[in-house]
Short mmCIF file of C-alpha atoms in Angstrom, two decimals:
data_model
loop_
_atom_site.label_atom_id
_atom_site.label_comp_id
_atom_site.label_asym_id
_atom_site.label_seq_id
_atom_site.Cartn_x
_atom_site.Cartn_y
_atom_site.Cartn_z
CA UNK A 1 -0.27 -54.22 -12.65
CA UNK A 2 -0.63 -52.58 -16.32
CA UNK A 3 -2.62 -54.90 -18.31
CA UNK A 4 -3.40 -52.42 -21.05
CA UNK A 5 -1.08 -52.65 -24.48
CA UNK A 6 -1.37 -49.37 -26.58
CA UNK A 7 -0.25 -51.14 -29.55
CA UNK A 8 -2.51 -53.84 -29.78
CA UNK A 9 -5.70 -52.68 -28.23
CA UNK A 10 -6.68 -49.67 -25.95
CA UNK A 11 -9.50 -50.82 -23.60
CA UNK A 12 -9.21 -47.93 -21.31
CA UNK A 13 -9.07 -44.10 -22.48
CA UNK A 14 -6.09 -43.22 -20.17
CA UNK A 15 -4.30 -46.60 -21.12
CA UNK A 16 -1.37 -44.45 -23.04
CA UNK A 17 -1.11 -41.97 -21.16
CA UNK A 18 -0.82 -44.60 -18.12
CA UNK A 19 1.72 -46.54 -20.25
CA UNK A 20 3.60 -43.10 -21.30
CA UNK A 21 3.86 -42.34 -17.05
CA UNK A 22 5.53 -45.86 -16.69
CA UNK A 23 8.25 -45.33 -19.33
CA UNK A 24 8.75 -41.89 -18.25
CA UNK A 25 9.29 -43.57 -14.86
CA UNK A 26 11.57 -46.05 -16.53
CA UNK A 27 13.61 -43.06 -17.82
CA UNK A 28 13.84 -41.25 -14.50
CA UNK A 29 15.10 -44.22 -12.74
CA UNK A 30 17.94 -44.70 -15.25
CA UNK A 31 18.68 -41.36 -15.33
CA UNK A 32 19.16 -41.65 -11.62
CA UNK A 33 20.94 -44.42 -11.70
CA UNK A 34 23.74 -42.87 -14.42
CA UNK A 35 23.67 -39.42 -11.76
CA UNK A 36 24.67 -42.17 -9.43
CA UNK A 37 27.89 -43.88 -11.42
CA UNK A 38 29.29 -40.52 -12.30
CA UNK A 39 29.05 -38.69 -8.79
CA UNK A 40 31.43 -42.13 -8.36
CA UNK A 41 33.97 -41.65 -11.50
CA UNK A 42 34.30 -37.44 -10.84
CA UNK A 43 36.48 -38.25 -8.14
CA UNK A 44 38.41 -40.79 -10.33
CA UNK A 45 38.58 -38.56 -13.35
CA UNK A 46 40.33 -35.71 -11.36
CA UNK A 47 43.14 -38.27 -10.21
CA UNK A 48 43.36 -38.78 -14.00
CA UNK A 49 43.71 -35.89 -15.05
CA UNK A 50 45.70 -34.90 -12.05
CA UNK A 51 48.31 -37.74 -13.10
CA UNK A 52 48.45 -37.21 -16.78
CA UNK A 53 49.22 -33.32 -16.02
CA UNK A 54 51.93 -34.25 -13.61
CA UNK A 55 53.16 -36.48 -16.14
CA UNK A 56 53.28 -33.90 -18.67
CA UNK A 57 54.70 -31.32 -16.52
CA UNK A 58 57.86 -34.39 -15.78
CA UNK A 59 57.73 -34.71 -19.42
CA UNK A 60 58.38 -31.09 -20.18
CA UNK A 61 61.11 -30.37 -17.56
CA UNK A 62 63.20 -33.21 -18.67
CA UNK A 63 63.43 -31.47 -21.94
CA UNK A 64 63.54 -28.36 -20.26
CA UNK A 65 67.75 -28.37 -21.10
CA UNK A 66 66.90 -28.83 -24.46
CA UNK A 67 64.94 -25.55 -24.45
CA UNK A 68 67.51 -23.81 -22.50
CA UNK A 69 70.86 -24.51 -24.81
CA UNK A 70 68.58 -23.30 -27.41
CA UNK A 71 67.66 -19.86 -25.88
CA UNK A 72 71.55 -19.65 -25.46
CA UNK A 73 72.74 -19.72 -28.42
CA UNK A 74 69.98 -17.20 -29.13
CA UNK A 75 71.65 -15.17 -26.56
CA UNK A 76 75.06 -15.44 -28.06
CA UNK A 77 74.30 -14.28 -31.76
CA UNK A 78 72.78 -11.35 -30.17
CA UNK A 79 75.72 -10.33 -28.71
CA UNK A 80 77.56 -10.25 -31.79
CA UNK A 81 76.37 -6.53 -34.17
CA UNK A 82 74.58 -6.63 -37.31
#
């Protein structure tokens, strides 16, 4: 158990350095622990972004027609000379 506090009294010489090791300890461990939550959501945020580009892709077909009446009546006043 750590029974030295560094901000009230230091009793021992290495009692921060001891208390410095825990919270570093206390940081690995979370660190870990986030490592461990998003190894879980990658494979979730692919289907994401998998579905919202599918979506977009559906999106952009169905006003593919709108795109292509354009493009012929492009065509047509090229036809015509200057």
């Amino acid at each position: 158990m750590f029974r030295c506090d560094p901000f009230s009294n230091v009793k021992e010489a290495e009692c921060l350095a001891k208390w410095q090791l825990i919270r570093l300890d206390m940081l690995l461990g979370s660190y870990q622990n986030m490592l461990k939550w998003y190894s879980k959501l990658g494979p979730l945020q692919d289907k994401i972004f998998k579905y919202v580009q599918r979506e977009i892709n559906d999106m952009e077909e169905s006003e593919g027609w709108k795109l292509d009446e354009e493009e012929e009546q492009d065509g047509r006043d090229d036809a015509w000379p200057v």
